[in-house]
mmCIF file of N, CA and C in Angstrom:
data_model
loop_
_atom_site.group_PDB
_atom_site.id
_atom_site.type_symbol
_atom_site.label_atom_id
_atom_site.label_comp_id
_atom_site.label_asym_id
_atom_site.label_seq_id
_atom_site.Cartn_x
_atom_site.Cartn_y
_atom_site.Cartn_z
ATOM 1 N N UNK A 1 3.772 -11.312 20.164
ATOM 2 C CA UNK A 1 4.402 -10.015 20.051
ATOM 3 C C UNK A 1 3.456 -9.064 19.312
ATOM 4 N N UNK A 2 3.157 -7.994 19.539
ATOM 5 C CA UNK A 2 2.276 -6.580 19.009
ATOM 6 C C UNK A 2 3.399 -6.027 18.459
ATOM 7 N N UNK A 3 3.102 -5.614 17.454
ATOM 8 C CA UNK A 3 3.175 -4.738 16.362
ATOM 9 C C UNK A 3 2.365 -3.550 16.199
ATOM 10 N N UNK A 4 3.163 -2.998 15.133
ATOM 11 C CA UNK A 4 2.065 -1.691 14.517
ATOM 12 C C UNK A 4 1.826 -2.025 13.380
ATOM 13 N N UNK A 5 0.557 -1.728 12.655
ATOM 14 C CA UNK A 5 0.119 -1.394 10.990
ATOM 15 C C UNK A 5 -0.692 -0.256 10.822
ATOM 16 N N UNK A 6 -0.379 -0.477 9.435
ATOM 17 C CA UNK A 6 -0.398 1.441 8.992
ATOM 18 C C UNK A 6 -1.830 0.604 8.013
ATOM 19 N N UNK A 7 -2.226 1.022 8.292
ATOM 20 C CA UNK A 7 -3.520 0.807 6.398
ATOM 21 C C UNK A 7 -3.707 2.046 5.805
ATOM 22 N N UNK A 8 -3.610 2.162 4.661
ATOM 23 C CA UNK A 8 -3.956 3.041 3.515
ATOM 24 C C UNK A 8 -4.761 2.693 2.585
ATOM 25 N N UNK A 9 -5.889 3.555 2.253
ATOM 26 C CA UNK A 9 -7.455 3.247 1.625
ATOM 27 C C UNK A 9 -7.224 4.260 1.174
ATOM 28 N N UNK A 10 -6.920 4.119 -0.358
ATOM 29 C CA UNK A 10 -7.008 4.733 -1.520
ATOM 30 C C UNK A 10 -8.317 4.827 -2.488
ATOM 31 N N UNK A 11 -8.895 6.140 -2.736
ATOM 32 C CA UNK A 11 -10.326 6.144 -3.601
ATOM 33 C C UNK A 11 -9.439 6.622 -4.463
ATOM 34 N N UNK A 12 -9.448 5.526 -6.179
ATOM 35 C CA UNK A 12 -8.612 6.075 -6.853
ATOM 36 C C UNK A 12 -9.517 6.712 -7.688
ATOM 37 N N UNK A 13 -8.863 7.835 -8.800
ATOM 38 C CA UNK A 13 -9.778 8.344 -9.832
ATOM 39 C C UNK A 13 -9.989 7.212 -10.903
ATOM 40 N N UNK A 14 -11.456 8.009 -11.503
ATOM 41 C CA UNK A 14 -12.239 6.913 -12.160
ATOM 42 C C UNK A 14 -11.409 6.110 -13.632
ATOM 43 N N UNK A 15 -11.002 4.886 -13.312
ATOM 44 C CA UNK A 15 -10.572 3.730 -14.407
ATOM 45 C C UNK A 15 -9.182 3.968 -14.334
ATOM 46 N N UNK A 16 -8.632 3.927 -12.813
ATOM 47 C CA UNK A 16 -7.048 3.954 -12.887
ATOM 48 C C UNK A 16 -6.857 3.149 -12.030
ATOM 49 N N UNK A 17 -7.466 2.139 -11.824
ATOM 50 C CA UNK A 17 -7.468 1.338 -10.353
ATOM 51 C C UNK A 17 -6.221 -0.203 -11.176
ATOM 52 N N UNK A 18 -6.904 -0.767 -12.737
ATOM 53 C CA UNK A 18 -5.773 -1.688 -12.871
ATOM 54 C C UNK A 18 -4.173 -0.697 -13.254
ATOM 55 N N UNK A 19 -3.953 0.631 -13.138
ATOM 56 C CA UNK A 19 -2.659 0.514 -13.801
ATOM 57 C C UNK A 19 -2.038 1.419 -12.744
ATOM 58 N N UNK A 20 -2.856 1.901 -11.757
ATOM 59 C CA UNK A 20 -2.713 1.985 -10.178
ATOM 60 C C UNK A 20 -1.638 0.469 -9.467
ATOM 61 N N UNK A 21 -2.758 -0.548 -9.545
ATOM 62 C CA UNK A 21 -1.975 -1.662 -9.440
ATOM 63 C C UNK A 21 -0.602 -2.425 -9.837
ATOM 64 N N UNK A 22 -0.572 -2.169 -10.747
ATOM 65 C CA UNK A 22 0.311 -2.285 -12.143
ATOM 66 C C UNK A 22 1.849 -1.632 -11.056
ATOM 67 N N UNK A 23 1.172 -0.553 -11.599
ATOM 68 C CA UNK A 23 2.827 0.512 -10.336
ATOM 69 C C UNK A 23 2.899 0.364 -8.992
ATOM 70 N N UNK A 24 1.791 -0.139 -8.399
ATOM 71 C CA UNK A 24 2.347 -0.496 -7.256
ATOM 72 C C UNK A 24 3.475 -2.065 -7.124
ATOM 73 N N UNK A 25 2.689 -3.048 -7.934
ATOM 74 C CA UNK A 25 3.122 -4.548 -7.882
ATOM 75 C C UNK A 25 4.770 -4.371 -8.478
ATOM 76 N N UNK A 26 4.073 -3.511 -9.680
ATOM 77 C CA UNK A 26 6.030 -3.420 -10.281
ATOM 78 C C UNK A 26 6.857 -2.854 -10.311
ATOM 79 N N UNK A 27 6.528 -1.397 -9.031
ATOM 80 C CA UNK A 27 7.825 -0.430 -8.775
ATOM 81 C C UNK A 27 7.441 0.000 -7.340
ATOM 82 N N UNK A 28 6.564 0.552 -6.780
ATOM 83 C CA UNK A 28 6.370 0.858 -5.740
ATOM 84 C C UNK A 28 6.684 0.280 -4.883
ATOM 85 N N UNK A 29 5.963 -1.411 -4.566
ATOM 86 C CA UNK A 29 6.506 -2.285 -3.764
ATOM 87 C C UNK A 29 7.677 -3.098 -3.350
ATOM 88 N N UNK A 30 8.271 -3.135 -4.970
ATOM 89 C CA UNK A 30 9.626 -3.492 -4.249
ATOM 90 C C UNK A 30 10.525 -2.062 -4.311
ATOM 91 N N UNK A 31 10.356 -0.741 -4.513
ATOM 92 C CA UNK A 31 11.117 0.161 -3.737
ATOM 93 C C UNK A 31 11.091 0.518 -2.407
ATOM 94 N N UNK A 32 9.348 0.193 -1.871
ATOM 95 C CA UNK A 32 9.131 -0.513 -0.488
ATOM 96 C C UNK A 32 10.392 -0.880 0.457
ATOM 97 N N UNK A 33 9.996 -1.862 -0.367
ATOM 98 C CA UNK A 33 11.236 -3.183 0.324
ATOM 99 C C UNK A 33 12.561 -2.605 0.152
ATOM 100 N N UNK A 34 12.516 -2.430 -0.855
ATOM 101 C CA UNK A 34 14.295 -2.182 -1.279
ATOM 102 C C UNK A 34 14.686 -1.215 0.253
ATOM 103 N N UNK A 35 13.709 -0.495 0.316
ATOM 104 C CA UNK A 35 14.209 0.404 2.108
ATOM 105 C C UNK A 35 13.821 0.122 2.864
ATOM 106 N N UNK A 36 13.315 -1.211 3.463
ATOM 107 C CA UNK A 36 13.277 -1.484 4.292
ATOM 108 C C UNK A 36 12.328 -1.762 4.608
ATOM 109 N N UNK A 37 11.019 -1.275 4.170
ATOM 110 C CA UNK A 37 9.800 -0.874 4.742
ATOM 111 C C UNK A 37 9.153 -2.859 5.156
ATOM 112 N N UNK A 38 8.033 -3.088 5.236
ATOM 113 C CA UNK A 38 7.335 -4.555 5.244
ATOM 114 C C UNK A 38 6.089 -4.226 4.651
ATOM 115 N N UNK A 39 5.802 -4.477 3.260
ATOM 116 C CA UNK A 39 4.858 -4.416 2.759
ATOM 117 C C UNK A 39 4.065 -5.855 2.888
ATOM 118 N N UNK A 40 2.688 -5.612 3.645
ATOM 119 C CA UNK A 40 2.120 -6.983 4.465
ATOM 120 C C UNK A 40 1.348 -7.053 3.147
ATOM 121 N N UNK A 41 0.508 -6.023 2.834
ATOM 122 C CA UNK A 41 -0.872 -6.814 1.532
ATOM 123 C C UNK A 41 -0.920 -5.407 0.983
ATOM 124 N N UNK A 42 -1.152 -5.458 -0.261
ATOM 125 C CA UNK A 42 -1.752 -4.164 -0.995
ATOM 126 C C UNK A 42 -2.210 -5.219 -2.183
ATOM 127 N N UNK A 43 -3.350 -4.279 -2.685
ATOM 128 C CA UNK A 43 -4.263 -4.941 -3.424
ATOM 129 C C UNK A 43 -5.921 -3.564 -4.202
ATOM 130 N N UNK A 44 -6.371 -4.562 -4.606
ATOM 131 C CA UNK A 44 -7.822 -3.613 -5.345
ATOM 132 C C UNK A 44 -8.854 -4.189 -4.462
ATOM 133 N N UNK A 45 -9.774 -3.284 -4.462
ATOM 134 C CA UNK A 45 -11.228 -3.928 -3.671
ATOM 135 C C UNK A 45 -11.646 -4.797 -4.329
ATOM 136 N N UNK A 46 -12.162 -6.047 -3.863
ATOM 137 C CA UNK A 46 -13.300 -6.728 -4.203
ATOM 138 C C UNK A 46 -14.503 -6.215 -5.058
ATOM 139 N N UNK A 47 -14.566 -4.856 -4.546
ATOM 140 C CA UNK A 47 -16.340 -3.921 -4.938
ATOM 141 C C UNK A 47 -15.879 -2.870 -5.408
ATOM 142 N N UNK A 48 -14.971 -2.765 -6.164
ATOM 143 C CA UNK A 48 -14.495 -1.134 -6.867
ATOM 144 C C UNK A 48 -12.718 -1.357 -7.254
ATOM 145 N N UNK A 49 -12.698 -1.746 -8.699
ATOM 146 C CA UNK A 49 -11.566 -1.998 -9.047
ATOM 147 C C UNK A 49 -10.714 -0.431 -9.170
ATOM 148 N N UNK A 50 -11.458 0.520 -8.367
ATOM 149 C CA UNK A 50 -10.792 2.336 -8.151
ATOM 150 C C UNK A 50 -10.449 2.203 -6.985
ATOM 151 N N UNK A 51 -10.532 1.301 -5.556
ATOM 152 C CA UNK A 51 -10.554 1.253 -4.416
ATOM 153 C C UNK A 51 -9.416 0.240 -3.982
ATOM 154 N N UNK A 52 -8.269 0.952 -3.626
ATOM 155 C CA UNK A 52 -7.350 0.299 -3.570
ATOM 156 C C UNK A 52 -7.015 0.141 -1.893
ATOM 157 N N UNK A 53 -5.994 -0.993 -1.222
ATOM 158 C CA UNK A 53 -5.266 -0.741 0.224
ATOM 159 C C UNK A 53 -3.755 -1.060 0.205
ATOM 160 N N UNK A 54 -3.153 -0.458 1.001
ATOM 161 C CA UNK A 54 -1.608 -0.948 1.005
ATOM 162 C C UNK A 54 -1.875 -1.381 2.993
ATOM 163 N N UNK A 55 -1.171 -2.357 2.930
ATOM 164 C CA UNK A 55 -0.705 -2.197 4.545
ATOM 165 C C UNK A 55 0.781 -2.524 4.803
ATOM 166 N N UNK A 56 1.375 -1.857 5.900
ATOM 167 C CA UNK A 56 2.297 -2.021 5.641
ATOM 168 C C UNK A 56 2.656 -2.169 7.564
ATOM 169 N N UNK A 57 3.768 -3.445 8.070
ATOM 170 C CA UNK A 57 4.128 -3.246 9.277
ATOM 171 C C UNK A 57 5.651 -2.893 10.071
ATOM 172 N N UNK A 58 5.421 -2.406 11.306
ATOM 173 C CA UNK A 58 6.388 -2.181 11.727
ATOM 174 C C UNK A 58 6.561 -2.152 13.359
ATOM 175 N N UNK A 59 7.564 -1.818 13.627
ATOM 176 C CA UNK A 59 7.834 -2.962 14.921
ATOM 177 C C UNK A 59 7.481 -1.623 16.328
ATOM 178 N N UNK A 60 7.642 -0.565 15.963
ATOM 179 C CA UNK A 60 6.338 0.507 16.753
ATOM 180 C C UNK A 60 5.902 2.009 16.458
ATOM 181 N N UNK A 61 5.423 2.817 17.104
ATOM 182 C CA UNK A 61 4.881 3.938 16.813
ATOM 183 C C UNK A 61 5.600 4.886 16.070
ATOM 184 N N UNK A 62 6.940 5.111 17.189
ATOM 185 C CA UNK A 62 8.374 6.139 16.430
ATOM 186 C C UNK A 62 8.732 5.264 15.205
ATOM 187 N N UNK A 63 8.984 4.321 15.035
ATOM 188 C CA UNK A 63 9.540 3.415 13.638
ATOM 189 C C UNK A 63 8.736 3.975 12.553
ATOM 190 N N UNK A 64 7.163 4.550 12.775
ATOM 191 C CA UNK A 64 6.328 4.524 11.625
ATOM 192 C C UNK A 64 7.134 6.067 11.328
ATOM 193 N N UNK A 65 7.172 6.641 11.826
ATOM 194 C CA UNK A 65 7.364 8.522 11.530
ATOM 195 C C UNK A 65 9.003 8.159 10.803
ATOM 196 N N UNK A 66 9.724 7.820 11.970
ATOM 197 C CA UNK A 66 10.958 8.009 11.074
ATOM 198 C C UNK A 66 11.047 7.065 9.820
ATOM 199 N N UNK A 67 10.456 5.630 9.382
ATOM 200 C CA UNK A 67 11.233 5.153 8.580
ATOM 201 C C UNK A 67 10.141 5.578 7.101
ATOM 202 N N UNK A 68 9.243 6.185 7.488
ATOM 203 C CA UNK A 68 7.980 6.935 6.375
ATOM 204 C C UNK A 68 8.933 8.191 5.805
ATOM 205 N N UNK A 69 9.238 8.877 7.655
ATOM 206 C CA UNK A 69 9.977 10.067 6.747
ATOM 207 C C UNK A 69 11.166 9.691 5.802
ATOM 208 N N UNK A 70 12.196 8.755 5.837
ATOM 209 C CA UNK A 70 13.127 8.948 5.004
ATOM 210 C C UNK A 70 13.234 7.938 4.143
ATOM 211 N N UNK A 71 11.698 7.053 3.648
ATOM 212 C CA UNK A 71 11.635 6.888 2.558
ATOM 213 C C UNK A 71 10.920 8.027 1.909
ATOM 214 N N UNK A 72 9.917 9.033 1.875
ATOM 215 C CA UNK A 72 9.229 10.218 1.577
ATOM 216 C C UNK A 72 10.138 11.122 0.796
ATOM 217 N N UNK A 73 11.614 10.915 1.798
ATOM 218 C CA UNK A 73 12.696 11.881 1.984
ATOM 219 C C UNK A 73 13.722 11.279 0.078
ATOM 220 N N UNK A 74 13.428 10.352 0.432
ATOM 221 C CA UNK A 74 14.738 9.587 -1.148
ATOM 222 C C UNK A 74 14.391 10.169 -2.310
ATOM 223 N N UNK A 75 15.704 9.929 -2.977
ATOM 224 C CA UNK A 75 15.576 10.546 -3.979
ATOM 225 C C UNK A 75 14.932 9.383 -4.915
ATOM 226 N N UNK A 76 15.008 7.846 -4.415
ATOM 227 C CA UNK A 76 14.496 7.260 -5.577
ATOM 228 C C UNK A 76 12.668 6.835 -5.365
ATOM 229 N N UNK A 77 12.265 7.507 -4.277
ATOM 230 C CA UNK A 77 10.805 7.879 -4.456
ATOM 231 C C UNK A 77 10.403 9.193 -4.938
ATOM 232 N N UNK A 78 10.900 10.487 -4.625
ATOM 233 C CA UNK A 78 10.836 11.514 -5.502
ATOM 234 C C UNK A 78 10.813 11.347 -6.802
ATOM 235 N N UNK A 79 12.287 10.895 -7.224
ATOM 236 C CA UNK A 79 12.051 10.846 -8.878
ATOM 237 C C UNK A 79 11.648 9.818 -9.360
ATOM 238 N N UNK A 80 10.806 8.684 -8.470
ATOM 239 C CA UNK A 80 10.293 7.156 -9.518
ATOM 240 C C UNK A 80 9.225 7.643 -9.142
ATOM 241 N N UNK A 81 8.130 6.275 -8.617
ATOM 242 C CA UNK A 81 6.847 6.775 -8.721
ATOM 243 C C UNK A 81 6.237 7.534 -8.494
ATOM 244 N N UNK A 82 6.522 8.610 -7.075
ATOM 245 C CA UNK A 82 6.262 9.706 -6.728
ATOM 246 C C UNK A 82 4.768 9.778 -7.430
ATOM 247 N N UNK A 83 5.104 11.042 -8.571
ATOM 248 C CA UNK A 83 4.179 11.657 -9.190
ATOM 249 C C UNK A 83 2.827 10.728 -9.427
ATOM 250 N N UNK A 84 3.286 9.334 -10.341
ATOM 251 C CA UNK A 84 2.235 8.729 -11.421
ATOM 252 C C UNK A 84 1.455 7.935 -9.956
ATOM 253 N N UNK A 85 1.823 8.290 -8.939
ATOM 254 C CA UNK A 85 0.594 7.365 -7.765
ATOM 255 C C UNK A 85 0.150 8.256 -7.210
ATOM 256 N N UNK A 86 0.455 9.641 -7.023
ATOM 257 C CA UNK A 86 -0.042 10.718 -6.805
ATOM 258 C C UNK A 86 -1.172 11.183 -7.160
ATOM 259 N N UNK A 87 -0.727 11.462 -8.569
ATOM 260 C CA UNK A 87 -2.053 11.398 -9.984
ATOM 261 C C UNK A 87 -3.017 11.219 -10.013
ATOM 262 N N UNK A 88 -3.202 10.010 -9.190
ATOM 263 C CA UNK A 88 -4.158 8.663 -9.430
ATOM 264 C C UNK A 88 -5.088 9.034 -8.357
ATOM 265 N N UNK A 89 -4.538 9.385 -7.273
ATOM 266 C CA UNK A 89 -5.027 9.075 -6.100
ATOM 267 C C UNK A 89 -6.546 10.337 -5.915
ATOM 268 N N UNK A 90 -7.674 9.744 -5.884
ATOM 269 C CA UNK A 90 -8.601 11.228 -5.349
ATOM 270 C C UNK A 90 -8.585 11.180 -3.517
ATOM 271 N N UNK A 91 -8.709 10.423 -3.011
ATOM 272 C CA UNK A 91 -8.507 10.777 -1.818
ATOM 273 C C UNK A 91 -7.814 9.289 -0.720
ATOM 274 N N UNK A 92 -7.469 9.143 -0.001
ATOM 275 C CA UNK A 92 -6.819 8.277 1.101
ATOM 276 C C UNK A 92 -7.091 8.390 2.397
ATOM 277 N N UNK A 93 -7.157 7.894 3.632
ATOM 278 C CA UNK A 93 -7.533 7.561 4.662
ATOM 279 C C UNK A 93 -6.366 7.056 5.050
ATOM 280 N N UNK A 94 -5.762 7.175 6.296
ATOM 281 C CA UNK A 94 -4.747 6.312 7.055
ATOM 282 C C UNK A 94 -5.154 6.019 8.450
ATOM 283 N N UNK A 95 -5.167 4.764 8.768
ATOM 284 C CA UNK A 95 -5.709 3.986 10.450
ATOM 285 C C UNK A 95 -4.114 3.475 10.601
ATOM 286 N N UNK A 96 -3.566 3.573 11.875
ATOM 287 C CA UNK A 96 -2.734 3.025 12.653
ATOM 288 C C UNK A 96 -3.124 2.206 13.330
ATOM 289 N N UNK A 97 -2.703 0.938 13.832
ATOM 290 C CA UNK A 97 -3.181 0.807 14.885
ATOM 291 C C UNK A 97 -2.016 -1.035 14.906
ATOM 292 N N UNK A 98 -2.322 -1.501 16.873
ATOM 293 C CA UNK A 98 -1.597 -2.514 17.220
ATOM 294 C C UNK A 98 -2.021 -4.044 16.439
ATOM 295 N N UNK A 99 -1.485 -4.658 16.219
ATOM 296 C CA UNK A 99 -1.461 -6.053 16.079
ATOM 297 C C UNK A 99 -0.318 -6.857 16.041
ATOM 298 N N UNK A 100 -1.101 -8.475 16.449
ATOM 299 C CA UNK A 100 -0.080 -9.162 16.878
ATOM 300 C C UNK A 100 0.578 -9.902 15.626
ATOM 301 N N UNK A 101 2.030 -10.067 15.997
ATOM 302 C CA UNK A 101 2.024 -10.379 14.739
ATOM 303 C C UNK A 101 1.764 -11.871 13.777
ATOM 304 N N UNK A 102 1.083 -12.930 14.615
ATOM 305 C CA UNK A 102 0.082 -13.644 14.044
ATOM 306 C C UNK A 102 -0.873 -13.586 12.982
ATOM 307 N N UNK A 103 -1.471 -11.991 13.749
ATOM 308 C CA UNK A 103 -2.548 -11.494 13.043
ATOM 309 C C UNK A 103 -1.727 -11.123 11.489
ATOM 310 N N UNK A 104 -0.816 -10.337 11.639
ATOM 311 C CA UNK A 104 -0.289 -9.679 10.495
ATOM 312 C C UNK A 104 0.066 -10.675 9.668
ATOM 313 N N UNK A 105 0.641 -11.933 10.052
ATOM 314 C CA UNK A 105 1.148 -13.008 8.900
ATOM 315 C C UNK A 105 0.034 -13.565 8.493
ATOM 316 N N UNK A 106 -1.091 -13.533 9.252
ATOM 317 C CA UNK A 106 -2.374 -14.476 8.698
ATOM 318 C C UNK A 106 -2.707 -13.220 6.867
ATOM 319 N N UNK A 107 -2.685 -12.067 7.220
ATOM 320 C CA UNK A 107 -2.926 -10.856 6.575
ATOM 321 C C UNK A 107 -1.923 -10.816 5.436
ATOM 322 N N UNK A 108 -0.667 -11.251 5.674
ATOM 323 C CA UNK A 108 0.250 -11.293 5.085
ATOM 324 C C UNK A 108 -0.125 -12.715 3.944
ATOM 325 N N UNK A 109 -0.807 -13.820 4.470
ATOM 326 C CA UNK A 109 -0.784 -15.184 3.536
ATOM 327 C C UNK A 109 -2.004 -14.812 2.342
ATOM 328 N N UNK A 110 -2.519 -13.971 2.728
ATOM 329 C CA UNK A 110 -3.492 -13.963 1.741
ATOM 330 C C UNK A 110 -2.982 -13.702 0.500
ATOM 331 N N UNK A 111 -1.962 -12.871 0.223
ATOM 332 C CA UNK A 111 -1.337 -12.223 -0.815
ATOM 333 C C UNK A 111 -2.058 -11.558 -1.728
ATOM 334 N N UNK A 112 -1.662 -11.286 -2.702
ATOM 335 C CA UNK A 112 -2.352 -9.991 -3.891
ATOM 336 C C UNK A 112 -3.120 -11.009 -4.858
ATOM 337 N N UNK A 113 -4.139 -10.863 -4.893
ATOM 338 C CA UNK A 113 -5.392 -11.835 -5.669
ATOM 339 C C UNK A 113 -5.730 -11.105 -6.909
ATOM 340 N N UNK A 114 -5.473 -11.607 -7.916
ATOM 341 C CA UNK A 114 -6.185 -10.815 -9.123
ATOM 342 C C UNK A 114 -7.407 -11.751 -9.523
ATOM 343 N N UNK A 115 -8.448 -10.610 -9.791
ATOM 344 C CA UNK A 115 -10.023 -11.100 -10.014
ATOM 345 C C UNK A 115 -10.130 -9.963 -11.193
ATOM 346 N N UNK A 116 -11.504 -11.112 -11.928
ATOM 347 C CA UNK A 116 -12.380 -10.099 -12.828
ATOM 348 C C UNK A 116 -13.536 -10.366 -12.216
ATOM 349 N N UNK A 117 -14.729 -8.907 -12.601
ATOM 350 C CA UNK A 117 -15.847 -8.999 -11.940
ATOM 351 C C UNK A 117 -16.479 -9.996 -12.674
ATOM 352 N N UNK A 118 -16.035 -11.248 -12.916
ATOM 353 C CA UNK A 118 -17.054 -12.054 -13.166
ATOM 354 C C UNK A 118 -16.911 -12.828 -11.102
ATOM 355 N N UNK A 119 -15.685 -12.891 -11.254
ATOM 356 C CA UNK A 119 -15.499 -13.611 -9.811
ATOM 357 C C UNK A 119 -16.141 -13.289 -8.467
ATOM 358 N N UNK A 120 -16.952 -11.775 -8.752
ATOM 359 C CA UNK A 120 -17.187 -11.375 -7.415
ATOM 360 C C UNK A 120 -18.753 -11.111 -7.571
#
């Protein structure tokens, strides 16, 4: 079965990349979820603890617009993290695109890895 995923490539500003993380792992993502969304992997780069990705899947093209717009739309993303990931962010990139969803669970097992640059 094909799917859609969204990737988001976050260049965060300089030395906000662990508390970037921080709000995503402990409010962002499960307000994610809490609506529905499928948060597959978000995480820090390997090569730039400022260089963050979220991916996130869904089952097709129209699903991405409407269920983006009316989490965008809530009031408990307005008034929670909203702002403090905003902040952070100097610039982002978004790729759409199909996969199967094999691919996405293989993407999905890796899960959120915490490293220090001694590890890399």
């Amino acid at each position: 079965m094909t799917m859609v995923i969204e990737i988001l490539l976050y260049k965060l500003k300089p030395q906000t990349g662990d508390a970037f993380h921080a709000l995503m792992r402990n409010v962002s993502v499960p307000l994610h979820r809490q609506h529905g969304l499928d948060v597959v992997w978000h995480g820090q780069s390997l090569h730039d603890r400022d260089g963050y990705g979220l991916v996130r899947a869904f089952a097709d093209l129209p699903t991405i617009e409407s269920t983006l717009a009316a989490f965008y739309a809530s009031s408990a993303w307005r008034s929670g993290p909203r702002e403090d990931i905003i902040d952070r962010i100097e610039t982002s990139t978004r790729l759409v695109m199909p996969m199967q969803a094999a691919a996405i669970e293989a993407i999905r097992q890796q899960g959120v890895l915490s490293w220090s640059a001694e590890d890399v």
